[in-house]
CSV table of C-alpha atoms in Angstrom, one decimal:
chain,number,residue,atom,x,y,z
J,1,MET,CA,-146.9,13.3,-131.5
J,2,ASN,CA,-146.0,13.8,-135.4
J,3,ARG,CA,-145.8,17.1,-136.6
J,4,ASP,CA,-148.9,17.2,-138.5
J,5,LEU,CA,-151.0,15.6,-135.5
J,6,VAL,CA,-150.0,18.2,-133.2
J,7,ARG,CA,-150.8,21.3,-136.2
J,8,ALA,CA,-153.9,18.8,-136.6
J,9,SER,CA,-154.8,18.9,-132.9
J,10,LYS,CA,-153.7,22.7,-132.0
J,11,PHE,CA,-156.4,23.4,-134.9
J,12,LEU,CA,-159.1,20.9,-133.2
J,13,SER,CA,-158.3,22.9,-129.9
J,14,PHE,CA,-159.0,25.7,-131.5
J,15,VAL,CA,-162.0,25.0,-133.3
J,16,LEU,CA,-163.3,23.5,-130.5
J,17,ARG,CA,-162.9,25.1,-127.6
J,18,HIS,CA,-162.4,29.2,-128.8
J,19,ASP,CA,-164.0,29.4,-132.8
J,20,PRO,CA,-165.9,27.3,-134.4
J,21,GLY,CA,-166.8,30.3,-135.9
J,22,SER,CA,-163.7,30.7,-137.8
J,23,ILE,CA,-164.6,28.0,-140.6
J,24,GLY,CA,-168.3,28.3,-140.2
J,25,LEU,CA,-169.4,25.3,-137.6
J,26,ALA,CA,-171.7,25.1,-135.1
J,27,LEU,CA,-171.3,23.5,-131.6
J,28,ASP,CA,-174.6,22.0,-130.2
J,29,ALA,CA,-175.0,23.1,-126.3
J,30,ASN,CA,-172.7,20.3,-124.2
J,31,GLY,CA,-169.9,21.5,-127.1
J,32,TRP,CA,-170.4,18.6,-129.5
J,33,ALA,CA,-169.6,19.1,-133.1
J,34,ASP,CA,-170.7,16.5,-135.9
J,35,VAL,CA,-167.6,15.3,-137.3
J,36,GLY,CA,-168.6,14.7,-141.0
J,37,GLU,CA,-169.2,18.4,-141.1
J,38,LEU,CA,-166.0,19.4,-138.3
J,39,ILE,CA,-164.1,17.5,-141.9
J,40,GLU,CA,-165.8,18.9,-144.2
J,41,ARG,CA,-165.5,23.0,-142.9
J,42,ALA,CA,-162.1,22.4,-141.9
J,43,GLN,CA,-161.5,21.3,-145.3
J,44,GLY,CA,-162.9,24.2,-146.8
J,45,HIS,CA,-160.9,26.2,-145.0
J,46,GLY,CA,-157.1,24.8,-146.2
J,47,GLN,CA,-156.6,22.9,-143.1
J,48,GLN,CA,-156.0,18.8,-144.4
J,49,LEU,CA,-158.3,17.0,-142.2
J,50,ASP,CA,-160.3,13.7,-142.2
J,51,ARG,CA,-161.8,10.6,-139.5
J,52,PRO,CA,-158.3,8.4,-139.4
J,53,THR,CA,-156.4,11.8,-138.4
J,54,ILE,CA,-159.4,12.8,-135.4
J,55,GLU,CA,-159.4,9.6,-134.3
J,56,LEU,CA,-155.1,9.4,-133.7
J,57,VAL,CA,-155.6,12.7,-132.2
J,58,VAL,CA,-158.0,11.6,-129.6
J,59,ARG,CA,-157.2,8.0,-128.9
J,60,THR,CA,-152.4,9.6,-128.8
J,61,SER,CA,-153.0,13.5,-127.3
J,62,ASP,CA,-151.2,12.7,-123.6
J,63,LYS,CA,-153.7,15.6,-122.3
J,64,GLN,CA,-156.3,13.9,-123.5
J,65,ARG,CA,-158.2,16.7,-124.5
J,66,PHE,CA,-161.0,15.4,-127.1
J,67,ALA,CA,-163.5,13.2,-126.7
J,68,LEU,CA,-165.6,10.9,-129.7
J,69,SER,CA,-169.5,9.8,-128.6
J,70,GLY,CA,-169.5,6.9,-128.2
J,71,ASP,CA,-171.1,6.1,-131.9
J,72,GLY,CA,-167.6,7.8,-133.2
J,73,GLN,CA,-169.7,10.7,-134.8
J,74,ARG,CA,-169.4,13.5,-132.1
J,75,ILE,CA,-166.2,14.8,-131.1
J,76,ARG,CA,-166.2,17.8,-128.4
J,77,ALA,CA,-163.0,19.7,-126.5
J,78,ASN,CA,-163.6,17.7,-122.9
J,79,GLN,CA,-162.6,21.8,-120.5
J,80,GLY,CA,-161.0,24.8,-121.6
J,81,HIS,CA,-164.2,26.4,-123.2
J,82,SER,CA,-163.7,30.3,-123.7
J,83,ILE,CA,-166.8,29.6,-125.6
J,84,ASP,CA,-169.9,29.2,-123.6
J,85,VAL,CA,-171.3,24.9,-123.5
J,86,ASP,CA,-172.6,23.0,-121.3
J,87,LEU,CA,-169.8,20.1,-120.5
J,88,ALA,CA,-173.5,18.2,-118.6
J,89,LEU,CA,-170.8,17.7,-115.4
J,90,GLU,CA,-172.2,16.5,-112.5
J,91,ALA,CA,-170.7,17.8,-109.7
J,92,ALA,CA,-168.1,15.5,-107.7
J,93,ALA,CA,-166.1,16.0,-104.1
J,94,PRO,CA,-162.7,16.6,-105.1
J,95,PRO,CA,-159.5,14.8,-103.7
J,96,ALA,CA,-158.4,16.2,-100.7
J,97,GLN,CA,-155.6,18.2,-102.3
J,98,LEU,CA,-155.2,19.8,-105.9
J,99,PHE,CA,-153.0,20.9,-107.5
J,100,HIS,CA,-152.4,24.1,-110.1
J,101,GLY,CA,-149.4,24.6,-112.2
J,102,THR,CA,-149.0,27.8,-113.5
J,103,ALA,CA,-144.9,30.2,-114.3
J,104,ALA,CA,-143.5,32.0,-111.3
J,105,THR,CA,-144.5,35.2,-112.9
J,106,ASN,CA,-148.0,34.2,-112.6
J,107,VAL,CA,-147.7,33.5,-108.4
J,108,PRO,CA,-147.8,37.7,-106.6
J,109,SER,CA,-150.5,37.6,-108.3
J,110,ILE,CA,-152.8,34.8,-107.8
J,111,ALA,CA,-151.7,35.5,-103.8
J,112,ALA,CA,-153.1,37.8,-103.7
J,113,SER,CA,-156.3,37.4,-105.2
J,114,GLY,CA,-156.6,33.7,-106.2
J,115,LEU,CA,-157.1,31.7,-109.3
J,116,HIS,CA,-160.1,32.8,-111.9
J,117,SER,CA,-161.5,31.1,-114.8
J,118,ALA,CA,-159.9,34.1,-116.9
J,119,SER,CA,-161.4,33.7,-120.2
J,120,ARG,CA,-162.6,29.8,-120.0
J,121,GLN,CA,-165.0,28.6,-117.5
J,122,HIS,CA,-163.6,26.9,-115.1
J,123,VAL,CA,-160.1,26.9,-113.4
J,124,HIS,CA,-158.1,23.7,-114.4
J,125,LEU,CA,-156.6,21.6,-111.3
J,126,SER,CA,-154.0,18.5,-111.7
J,127,PRO,CA,-155.0,15.6,-109.8
J,128,ASP,CA,-150.9,15.3,-109.2
J,129,ALA,CA,-148.1,17.7,-108.8
J,130,HIS,CA,-146.8,16.6,-111.3
J,131,THR,CA,-149.4,17.4,-114.2
J,132,ALA,CA,-149.3,20.3,-112.8
J,133,HIS,CA,-145.3,21.3,-113.1
J,134,LYS,CA,-145.5,20.1,-116.9
J,135,VAL,CA,-148.5,22.5,-117.1
J,136,GLY,CA,-146.3,25.0,-115.4
J,137,ALA,CA,-143.8,24.6,-118.0
J,138,ARG,CA,-145.8,25.5,-121.0
J,139,HIS,CA,-146.0,29.3,-119.4
J,140,GLY,CA,-142.2,30.0,-118.3
J,141,LYS,CA,-140.2,29.1,-114.6
J,142,PRO,CA,-142.6,26.7,-113.7
J,143,VAL,CA,-144.3,26.9,-109.8
J,144,VAL,CA,-146.9,24.2,-108.8
J,145,LEU,CA,-149.8,25.6,-106.4
J,146,ARG,CA,-151.3,23.4,-103.8
J,147,ILE,CA,-154.3,23.3,-103.2
J,148,ASP,CA,-157.1,22.8,-100.3
J,149,ALA,CA,-159.4,20.9,-102.5
J,150,GLY,CA,-161.4,19.2,-99.6
J,151,ARG,CA,-161.2,22.3,-97.3
J,152,MET,CA,-162.7,24.3,-100.4
J,153,HIS,CA,-165.9,21.3,-101.1
J,154,GLY,CA,-166.3,21.9,-97.5
J,155,ASP,CA,-167.2,25.5,-97.8
J,156,GLY,CA,-169.6,25.0,-100.6
J,157,HIS,CA,-166.9,25.6,-103.5
J,158,VAL,CA,-168.6,23.4,-106.6
J,159,PHE,CA,-165.5,20.5,-108.1
J,160,TYR,CA,-166.3,19.1,-111.0
J,161,ARG,CA,-164.0,16.3,-112.9
J,162,SER,CA,-164.1,16.0,-116.9
J,163,GLU,CA,-163.5,12.8,-118.7
J,164,ASN,CA,-159.6,12.9,-118.7
J,165,GLY,CA,-159.0,13.4,-115.5
J,166,VAL,CA,-159.0,17.5,-114.9
J,167,TRP,CA,-160.2,19.6,-111.9
J,168,LEU,CA,-163.0,22.2,-112.7
J,169,THR,CA,-164.2,24.7,-110.5
J,170,ASP,CA,-165.2,28.6,-111.4
J,171,ARG,CA,-162.6,29.9,-108.4
J,172,VAL,CA,-160.1,29.2,-106.2
J,173,PRO,CA,-159.8,31.9,-103.7
J,174,ALA,CA,-156.3,32.6,-102.2
J,175,VAL,CA,-156.6,30.9,-99.0
J,176,TYR,CA,-157.2,27.1,-100.3
J,177,ILE,CA,-153.6,27.6,-102.2
J,178,GLU,CA,-150.2,26.5,-100.4
J,179,PHE,CA,-147.4,28.6,-102.3
J,180,PRO,CA,-143.6,27.3,-102.0
J,181,SER,CA,-141.6,28.7,-100.1
J,182,ALA,CA,-139.0,30.7,-101.6
J,183,ASN,CA,-136.7,28.3,-100.8
J,184,ALA,CA,-137.9,24.8,-102.3
């Protein structure tokens, strides 16, 4: 992704996940924004954005962070919100194992209290270790944690699968987390 697309993607992430009010944009209850209004408000705040750029960001984002409505008139972030939105995802049975990438410096805290959503609405879990490793690498020396999602689900924890394949849950108690050995 070129520099202008990265800049547009970061702007969309900020506005659609964290602070639509920063440009005077309102999201509906499910996190959707009108594309035309988004473009108008962005330009009014010095961010050059147009429909082809938005469509290109949505189409080429390696993490598929955004979705366009079927008619292409609305856009939203697939997950990662720190604002209250209802993505209207249906609960789903997860695979037996999921993965979470984090920085090595976070492991002691996670071992003590599990994974919490912190400022986000959900804990994000990856369907494979490779993706989790990439996520962890963004935060420092990466560590991949294996989550016993099947047992969690069997014990009554609720999971959702976002449109881009990321698994979401409210929290992951430490008892369901397998930590890599110190020799690994």
